[in-house]
Tab-separated table of C-alpha atoms in Angstrom:
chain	number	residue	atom	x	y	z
A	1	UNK	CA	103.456	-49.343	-22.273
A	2	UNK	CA	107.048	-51.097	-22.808
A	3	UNK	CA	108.886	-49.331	-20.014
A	4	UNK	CA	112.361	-49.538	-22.344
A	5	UNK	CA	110.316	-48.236	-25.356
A	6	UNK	CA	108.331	-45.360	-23.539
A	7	UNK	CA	109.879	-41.898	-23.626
A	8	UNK	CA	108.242	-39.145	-21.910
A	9	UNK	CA	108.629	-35.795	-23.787
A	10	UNK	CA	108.278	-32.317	-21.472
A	11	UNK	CA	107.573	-29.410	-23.485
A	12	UNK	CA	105.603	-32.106	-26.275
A	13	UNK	CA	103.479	-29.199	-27.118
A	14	UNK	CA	106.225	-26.654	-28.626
A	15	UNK	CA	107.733	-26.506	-31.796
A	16	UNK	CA	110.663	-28.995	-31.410
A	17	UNK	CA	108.836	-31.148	-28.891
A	18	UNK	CA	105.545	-31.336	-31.296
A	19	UNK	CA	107.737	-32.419	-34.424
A	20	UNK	CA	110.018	-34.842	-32.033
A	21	UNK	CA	107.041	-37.096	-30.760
A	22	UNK	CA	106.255	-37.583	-34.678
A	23	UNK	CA	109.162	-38.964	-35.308
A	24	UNK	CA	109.688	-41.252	-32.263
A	25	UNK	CA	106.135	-43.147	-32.888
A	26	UNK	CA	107.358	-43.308	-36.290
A	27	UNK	CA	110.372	-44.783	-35.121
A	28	UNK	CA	108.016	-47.131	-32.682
A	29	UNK	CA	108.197	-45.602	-29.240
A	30	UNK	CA	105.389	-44.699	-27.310
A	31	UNK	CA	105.393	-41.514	-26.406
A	32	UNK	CA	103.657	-39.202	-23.406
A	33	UNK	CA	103.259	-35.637	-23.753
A	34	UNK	CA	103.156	-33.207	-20.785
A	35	UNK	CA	102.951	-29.235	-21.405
A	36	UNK	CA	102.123	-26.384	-19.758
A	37	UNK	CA	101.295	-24.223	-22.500
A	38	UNK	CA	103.063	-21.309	-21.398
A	39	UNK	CA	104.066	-20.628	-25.235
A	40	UNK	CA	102.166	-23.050	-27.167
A	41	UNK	CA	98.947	-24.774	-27.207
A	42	UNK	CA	96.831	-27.705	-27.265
A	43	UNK	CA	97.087	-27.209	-31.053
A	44	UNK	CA	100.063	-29.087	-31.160
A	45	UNK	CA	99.423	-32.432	-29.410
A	46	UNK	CA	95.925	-32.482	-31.902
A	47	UNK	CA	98.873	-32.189	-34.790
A	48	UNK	CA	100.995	-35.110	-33.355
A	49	UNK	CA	97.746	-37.194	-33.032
A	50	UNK	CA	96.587	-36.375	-36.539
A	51	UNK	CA	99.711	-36.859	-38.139
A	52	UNK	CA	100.586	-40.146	-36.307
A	53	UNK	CA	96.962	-41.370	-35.941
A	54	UNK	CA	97.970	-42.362	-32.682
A	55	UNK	CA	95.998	-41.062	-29.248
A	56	UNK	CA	99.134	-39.767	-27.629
A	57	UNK	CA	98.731	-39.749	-24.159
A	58	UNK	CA	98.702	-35.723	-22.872
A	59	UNK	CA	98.883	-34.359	-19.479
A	60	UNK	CA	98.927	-30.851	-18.467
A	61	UNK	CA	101.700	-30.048	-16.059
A	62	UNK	CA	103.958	-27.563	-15.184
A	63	UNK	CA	107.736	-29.373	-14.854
A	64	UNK	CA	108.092	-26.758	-12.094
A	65	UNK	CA	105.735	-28.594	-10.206
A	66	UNK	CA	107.408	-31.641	-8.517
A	67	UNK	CA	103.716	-32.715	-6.797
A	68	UNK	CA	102.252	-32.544	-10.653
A	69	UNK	CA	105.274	-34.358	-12.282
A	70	UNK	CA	105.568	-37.214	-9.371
A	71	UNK	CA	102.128	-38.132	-10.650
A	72	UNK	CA	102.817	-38.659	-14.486
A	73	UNK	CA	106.064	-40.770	-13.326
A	74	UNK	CA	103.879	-42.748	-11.103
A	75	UNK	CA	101.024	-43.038	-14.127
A	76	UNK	CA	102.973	-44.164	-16.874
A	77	UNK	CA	106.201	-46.359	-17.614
A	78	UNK	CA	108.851	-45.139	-19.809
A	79	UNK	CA	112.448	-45.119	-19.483
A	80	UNK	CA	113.339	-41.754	-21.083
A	81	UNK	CA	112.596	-38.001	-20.979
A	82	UNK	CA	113.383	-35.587	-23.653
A	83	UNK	CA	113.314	-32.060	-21.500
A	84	UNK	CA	112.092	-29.539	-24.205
A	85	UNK	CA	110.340	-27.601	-21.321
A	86	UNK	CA	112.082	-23.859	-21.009
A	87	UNK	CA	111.357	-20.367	-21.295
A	88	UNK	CA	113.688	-19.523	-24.865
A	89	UNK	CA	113.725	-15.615	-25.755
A	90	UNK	CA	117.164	-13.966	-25.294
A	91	UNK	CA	116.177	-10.932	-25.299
A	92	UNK	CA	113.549	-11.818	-22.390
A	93	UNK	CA	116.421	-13.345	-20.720
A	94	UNK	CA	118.210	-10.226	-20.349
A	95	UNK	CA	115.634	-8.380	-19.237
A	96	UNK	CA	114.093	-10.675	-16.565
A	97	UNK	CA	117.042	-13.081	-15.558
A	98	UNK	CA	115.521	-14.652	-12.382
A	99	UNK	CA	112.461	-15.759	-14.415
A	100	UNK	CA	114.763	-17.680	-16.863
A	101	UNK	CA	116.932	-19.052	-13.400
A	102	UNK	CA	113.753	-20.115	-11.735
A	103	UNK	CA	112.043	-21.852	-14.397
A	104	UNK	CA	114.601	-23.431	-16.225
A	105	UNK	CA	117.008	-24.916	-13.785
A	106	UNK	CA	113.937	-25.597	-11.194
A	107	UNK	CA	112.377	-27.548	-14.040
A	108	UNK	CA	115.103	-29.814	-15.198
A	109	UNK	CA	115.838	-30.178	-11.363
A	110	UNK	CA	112.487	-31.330	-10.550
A	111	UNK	CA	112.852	-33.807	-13.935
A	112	UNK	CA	115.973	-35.454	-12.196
A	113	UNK	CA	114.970	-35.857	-9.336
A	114	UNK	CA	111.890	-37.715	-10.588
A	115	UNK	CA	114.514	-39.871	-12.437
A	116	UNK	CA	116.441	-40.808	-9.550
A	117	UNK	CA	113.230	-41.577	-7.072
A	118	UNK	CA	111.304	-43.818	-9.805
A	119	UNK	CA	114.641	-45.516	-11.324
A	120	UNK	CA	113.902	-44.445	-14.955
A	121	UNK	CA	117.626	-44.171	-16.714
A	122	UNK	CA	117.769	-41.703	-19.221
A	123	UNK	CA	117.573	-38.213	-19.963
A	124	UNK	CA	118.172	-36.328	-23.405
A	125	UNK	CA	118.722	-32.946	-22.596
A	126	UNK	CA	117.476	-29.727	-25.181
A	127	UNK	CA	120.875	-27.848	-24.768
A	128	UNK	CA	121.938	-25.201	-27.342
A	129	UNK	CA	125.085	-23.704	-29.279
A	130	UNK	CA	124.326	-20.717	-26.956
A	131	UNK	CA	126.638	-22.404	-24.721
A	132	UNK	CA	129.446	-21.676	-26.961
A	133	UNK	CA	129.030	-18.133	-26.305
A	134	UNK	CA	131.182	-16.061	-28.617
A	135	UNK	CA	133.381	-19.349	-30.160
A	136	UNK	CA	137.396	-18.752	-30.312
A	137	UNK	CA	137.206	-20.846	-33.451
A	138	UNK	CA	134.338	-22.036	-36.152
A	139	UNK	CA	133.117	-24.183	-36.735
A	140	UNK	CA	132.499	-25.421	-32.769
A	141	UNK	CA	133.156	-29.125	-31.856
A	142	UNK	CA	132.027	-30.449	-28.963
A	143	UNK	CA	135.179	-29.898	-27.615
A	144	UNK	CA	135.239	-26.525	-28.153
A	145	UNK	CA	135.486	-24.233	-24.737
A	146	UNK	CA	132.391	-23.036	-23.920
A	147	UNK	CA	132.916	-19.283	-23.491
A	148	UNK	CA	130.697	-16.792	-21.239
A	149	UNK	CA	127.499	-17.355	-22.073
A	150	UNK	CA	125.965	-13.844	-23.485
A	151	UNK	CA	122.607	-14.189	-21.774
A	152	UNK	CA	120.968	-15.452	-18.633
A	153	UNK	CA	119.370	-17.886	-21.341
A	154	UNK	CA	122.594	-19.346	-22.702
A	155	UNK	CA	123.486	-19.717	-19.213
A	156	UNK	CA	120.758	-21.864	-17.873
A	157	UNK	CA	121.678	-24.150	-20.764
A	158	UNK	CA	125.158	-24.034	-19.427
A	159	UNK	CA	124.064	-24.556	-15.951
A	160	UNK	CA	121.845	-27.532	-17.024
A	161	UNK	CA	124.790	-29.640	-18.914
A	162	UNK	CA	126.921	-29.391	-15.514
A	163	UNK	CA	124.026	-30.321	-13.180
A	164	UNK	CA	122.745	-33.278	-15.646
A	165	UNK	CA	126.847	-34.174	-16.102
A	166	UNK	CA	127.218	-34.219	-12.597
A	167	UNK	CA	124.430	-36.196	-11.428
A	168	UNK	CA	125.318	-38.666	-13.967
A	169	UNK	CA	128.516	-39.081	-12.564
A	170	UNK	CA	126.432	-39.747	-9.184
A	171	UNK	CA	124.230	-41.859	-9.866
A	172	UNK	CA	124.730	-45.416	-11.167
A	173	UNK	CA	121.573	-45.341	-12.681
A	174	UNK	CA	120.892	-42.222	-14.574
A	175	UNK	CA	122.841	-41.939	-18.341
A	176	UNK	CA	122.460	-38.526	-19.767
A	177	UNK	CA	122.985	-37.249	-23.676
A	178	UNK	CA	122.939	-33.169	-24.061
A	179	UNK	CA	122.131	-32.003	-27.787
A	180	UNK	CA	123.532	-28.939	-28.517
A	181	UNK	CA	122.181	-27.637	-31.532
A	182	UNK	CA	121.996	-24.795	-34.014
A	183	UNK	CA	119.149	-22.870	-35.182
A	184	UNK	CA	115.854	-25.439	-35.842
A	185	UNK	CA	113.890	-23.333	-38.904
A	186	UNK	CA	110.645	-24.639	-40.866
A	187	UNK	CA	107.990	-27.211	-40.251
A	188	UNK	CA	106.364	-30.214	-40.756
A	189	UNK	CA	105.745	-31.153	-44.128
A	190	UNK	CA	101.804	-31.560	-43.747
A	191	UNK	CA	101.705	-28.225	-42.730
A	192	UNK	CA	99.888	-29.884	-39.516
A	193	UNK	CA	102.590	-28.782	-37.025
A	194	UNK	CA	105.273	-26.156	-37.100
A	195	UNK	CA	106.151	-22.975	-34.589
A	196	UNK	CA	103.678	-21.038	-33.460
A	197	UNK	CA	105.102	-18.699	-30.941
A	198	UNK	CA	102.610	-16.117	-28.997
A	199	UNK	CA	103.032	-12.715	-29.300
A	200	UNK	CA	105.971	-10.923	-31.335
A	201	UNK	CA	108.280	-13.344	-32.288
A	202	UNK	CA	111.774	-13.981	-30.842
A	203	UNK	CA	113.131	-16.190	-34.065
A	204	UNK	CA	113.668	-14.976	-37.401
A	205	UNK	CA	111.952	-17.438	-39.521
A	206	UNK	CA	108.303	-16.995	-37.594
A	207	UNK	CA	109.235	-13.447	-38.287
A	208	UNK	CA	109.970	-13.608	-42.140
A	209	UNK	CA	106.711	-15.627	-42.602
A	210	UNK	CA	104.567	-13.814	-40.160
A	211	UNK	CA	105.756	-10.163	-42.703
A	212	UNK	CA	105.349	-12.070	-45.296
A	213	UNK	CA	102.014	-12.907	-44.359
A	214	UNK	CA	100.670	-9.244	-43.830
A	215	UNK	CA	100.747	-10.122	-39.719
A	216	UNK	CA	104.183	-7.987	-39.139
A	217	UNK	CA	104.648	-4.700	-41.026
A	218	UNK	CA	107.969	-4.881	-41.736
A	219	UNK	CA	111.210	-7.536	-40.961
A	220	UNK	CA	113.991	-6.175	-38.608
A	221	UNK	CA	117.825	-6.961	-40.015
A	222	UNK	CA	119.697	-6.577	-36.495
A	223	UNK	CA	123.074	-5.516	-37.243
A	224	UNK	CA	124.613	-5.569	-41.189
A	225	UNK	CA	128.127	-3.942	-40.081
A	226	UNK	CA	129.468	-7.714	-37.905
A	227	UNK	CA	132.925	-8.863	-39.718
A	228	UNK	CA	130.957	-11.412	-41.977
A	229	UNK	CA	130.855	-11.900	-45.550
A	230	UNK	CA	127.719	-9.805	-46.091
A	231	UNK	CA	127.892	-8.161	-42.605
A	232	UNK	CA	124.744	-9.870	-40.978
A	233	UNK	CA	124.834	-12.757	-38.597
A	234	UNK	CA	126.147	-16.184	-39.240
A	235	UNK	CA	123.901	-19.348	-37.970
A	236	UNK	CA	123.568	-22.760	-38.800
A	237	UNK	CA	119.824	-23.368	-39.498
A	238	UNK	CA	118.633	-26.814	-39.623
A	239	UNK	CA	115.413	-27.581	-40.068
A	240	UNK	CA	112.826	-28.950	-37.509
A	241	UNK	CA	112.299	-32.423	-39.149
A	242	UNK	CA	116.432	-33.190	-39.370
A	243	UNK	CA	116.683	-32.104	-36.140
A	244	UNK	CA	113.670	-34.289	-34.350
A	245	UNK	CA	115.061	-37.257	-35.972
A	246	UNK	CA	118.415	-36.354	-34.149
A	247	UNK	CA	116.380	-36.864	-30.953
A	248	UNK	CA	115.449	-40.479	-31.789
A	249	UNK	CA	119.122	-41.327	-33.105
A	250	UNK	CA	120.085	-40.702	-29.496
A	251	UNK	CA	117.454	-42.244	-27.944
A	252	UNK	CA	118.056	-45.343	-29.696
A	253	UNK	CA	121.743	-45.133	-28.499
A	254	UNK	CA	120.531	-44.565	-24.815
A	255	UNK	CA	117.894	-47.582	-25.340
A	256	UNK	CA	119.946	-50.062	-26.986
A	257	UNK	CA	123.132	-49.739	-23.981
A	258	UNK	CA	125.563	-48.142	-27.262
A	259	UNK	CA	127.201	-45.299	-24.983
A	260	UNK	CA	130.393	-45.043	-24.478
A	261	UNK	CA	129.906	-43.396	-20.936
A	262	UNK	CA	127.429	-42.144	-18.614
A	263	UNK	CA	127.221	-38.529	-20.208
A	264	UNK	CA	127.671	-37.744	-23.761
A	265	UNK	CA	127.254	-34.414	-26.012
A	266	UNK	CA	126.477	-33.881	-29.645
A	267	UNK	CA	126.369	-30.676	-32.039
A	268	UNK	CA	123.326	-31.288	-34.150
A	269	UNK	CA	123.557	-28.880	-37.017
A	270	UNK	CA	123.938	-28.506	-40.291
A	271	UNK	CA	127.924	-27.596	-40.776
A	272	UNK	CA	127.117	-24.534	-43.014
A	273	UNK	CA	127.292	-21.159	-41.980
A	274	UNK	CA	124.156	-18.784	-43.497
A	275	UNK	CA	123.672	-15.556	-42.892
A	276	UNK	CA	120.608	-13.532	-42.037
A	277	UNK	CA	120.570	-11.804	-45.693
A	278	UNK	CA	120.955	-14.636	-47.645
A	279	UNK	CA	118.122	-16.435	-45.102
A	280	UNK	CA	115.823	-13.859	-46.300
A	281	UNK	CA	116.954	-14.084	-50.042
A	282	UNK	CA	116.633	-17.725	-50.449
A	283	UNK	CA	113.065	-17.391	-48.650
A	284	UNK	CA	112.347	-14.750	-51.265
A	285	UNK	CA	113.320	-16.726	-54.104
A	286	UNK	CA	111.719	-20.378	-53.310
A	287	UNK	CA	108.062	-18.850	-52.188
A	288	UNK	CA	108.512	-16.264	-55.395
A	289	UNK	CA	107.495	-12.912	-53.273
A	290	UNK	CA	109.480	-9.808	-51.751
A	291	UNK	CA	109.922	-9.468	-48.076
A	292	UNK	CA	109.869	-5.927	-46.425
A	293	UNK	CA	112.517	-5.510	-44.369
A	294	UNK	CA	114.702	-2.887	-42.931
A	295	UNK	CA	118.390	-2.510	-41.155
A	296	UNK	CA	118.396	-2.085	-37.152
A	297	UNK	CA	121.297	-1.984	-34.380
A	298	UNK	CA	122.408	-4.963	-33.298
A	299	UNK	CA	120.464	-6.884	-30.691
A	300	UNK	CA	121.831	-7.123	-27.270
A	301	UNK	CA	123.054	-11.216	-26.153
A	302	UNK	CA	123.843	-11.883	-29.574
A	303	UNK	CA	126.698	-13.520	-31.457
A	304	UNK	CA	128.822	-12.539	-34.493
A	305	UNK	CA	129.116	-16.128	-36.065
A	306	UNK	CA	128.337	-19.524	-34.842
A	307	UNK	CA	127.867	-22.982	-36.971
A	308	UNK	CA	128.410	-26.485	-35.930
A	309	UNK	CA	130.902	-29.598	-36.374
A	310	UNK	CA	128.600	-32.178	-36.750
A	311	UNK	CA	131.441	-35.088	-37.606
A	312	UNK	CA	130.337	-36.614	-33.763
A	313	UNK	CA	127.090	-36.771	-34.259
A	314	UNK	CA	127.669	-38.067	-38.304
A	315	UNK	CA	130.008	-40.394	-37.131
A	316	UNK	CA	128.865	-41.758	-33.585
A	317	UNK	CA	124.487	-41.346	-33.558
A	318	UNK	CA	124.726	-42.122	-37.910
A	319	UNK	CA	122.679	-39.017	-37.965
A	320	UNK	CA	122.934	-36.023	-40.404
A	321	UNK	CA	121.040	-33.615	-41.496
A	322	UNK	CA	119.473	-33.958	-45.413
A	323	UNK	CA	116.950	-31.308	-45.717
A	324	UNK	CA	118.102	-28.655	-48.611
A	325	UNK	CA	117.485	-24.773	-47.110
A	326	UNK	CA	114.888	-23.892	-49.809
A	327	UNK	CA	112.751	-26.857	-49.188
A	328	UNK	CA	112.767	-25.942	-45.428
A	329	UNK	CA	111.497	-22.324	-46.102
A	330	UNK	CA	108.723	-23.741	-48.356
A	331	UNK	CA	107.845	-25.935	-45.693
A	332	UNK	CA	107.777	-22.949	-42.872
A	333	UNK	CA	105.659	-20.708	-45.433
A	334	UNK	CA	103.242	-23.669	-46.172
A	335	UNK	CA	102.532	-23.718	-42.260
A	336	UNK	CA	102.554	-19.967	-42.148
A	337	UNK	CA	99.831	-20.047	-44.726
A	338	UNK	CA	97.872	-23.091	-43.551
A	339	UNK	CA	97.516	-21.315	-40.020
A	340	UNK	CA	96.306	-18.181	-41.505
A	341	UNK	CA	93.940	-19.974	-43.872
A	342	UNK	CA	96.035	-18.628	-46.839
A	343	UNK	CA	96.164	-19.741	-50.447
């Protein structure tokens, strides 16, 4: 393995780690794959492999384990990690804070520290516009102030930008890129990878296509009375493909020496605010059925309105996202269906 052209991915198995080590071997990196499967499963490396046609090398490991991780540095040579690897439910987050502490600082810790003892250089960190907390101003930049985060989640994303900022400015070595983005929605266009979270699921697209699918009874609307055009939530949902090839933009720039310090951030999003009701509608309308779905209270830990400036990451990584909302929806229904041997 070419040392400057291996990237090792933690959290490979997962939704954005699955459809992010597709696009780096088709971008020509050589890619390693370590998991835990604490809310995936081996389903998704077999997808990577089948997609790519490539064995990609797979270890099982828990990032929390520095014993288990010191062994896949001292297996393999690469020069980059992508750190997907982190509990994600906000809800869960506010309910069990120390779990979302412990794993998810311990684990990029541990990933770090690895760096440092084997001299590997750079790290692209799976940050979040939850660290904008409850913006001042929309769309965010990536100079906007990041406010209180509004969950123990948000805040281990917070947490992990300063520790990976300040280590970079420690270390001569180590170069660091944070990609804070939006709301990643659909899947793979072979229908051979896409998310597949256990139990109920914590993000709304899983949940439209999981009702619409005759798993979920009916689809929960958390809030319609927010000061937004239609009164539901406003995110910036980009899909899963757009967004993976966002992670090899950056890796390139890490790779080829182009940064313009030791630690940079981007916003990778779309730039246009949707809300949860028109979500469902244009999900309705491109897969031609009716969705079942009902008005709740809001949901504690979340935000009125957030959407991205993506101008950075346009301008500087000559990235942007292309895929039209309706032909992301197909895409996640496709999967839905394909998993549940649908037609």
């Amino acid at each position: 393995m070419d040392k400057k052209k291996g990237v090792l991915v933690s959290g490979g198995g997962g939704y954005i780690g699955t459809h992010t080590a597709v696009e780096l071997i088709n971008a020509g990196y050589e890619v390693v794959i370590i998991d835990n499967f604490s809310n995936s499963d081996e389903s998704g490396v077999k997808g990577v492999r089948e997609i790519t046609g490539k064995d990609v090398p797979f270890e099982l490991v828990d990032t929390c384990d520095k014993e288990a991780l010191r062994k896949v540095f001292e297996k393999y040579e690469f020069d980059t990690v992508i750190h997907f690897a982190a509990y994600k439910a906000v809800g869960e987050s506010m309910d069990q804070p120390l779990k979302y502490y412990q794993n998810n600082l311990v684990s990029f810790m541990n990933i770090v520290e690895m760096m440092k003892e084997f001299g590997r250089n750079n790290v692209l960190f799976s940050s979040s516009a939850t660290v904008y907390g409850e913006p001042e101003t929309l769309p965010v930049t990536e100079e906007s102030p990041r406010q209180p985060a509004t969950s123990p989640y948000g805040n281990t994303k917070q947490m992990a930008e300063d520790i990976l900022r300040d280590c970079c400015r420690a270390y001569d070595s180590l170069y660091g890129i944070a990609l804070r983005y939006f709301n990643p929605i659909g899947a793979h266009p072979s229908a051979m990878i896409g998310e597949l979270p256990r139990g109920v699921p914590n993000n709304l697209v899983p949940f439209i296509t999981q009702t619409a699918a005759g798993i979920r009874e009916c689809l929960s609307v958390f809030g319609t009375d927010y000061d937004t055009p239609d009164g539901s939530c406003l995110r910036d949902f980009i899909d899963i493909v757009d967004l993976a090839k966002a992670h090899v933009a950056a890796v390139d720039r890490m790779t080829q020496d182009k940064m313009e310090g030791k630690y940079e951030i981007f916003n990778i999003g779309t730039g246009r605010p949707v809300s949860v009701l028109e979500l469902i509608t244009t999900f309705e309308e491109v897969n031609n059925l009716k969705l079942p779905y009902k008005i709740v209270g809001r949901r504690p830990g979340d935000v009125k309105a957030v959407w991205a400036d993506t101008s950075k990451a346009n301008r500087v990584l000559g990235w942007e996202a292309s895929r039209p909302l309706g032909e992301t929806l197909k895409a996640a229904w496709k999967w839905e269906k394909n998993i549940r041997d649908m037609e």
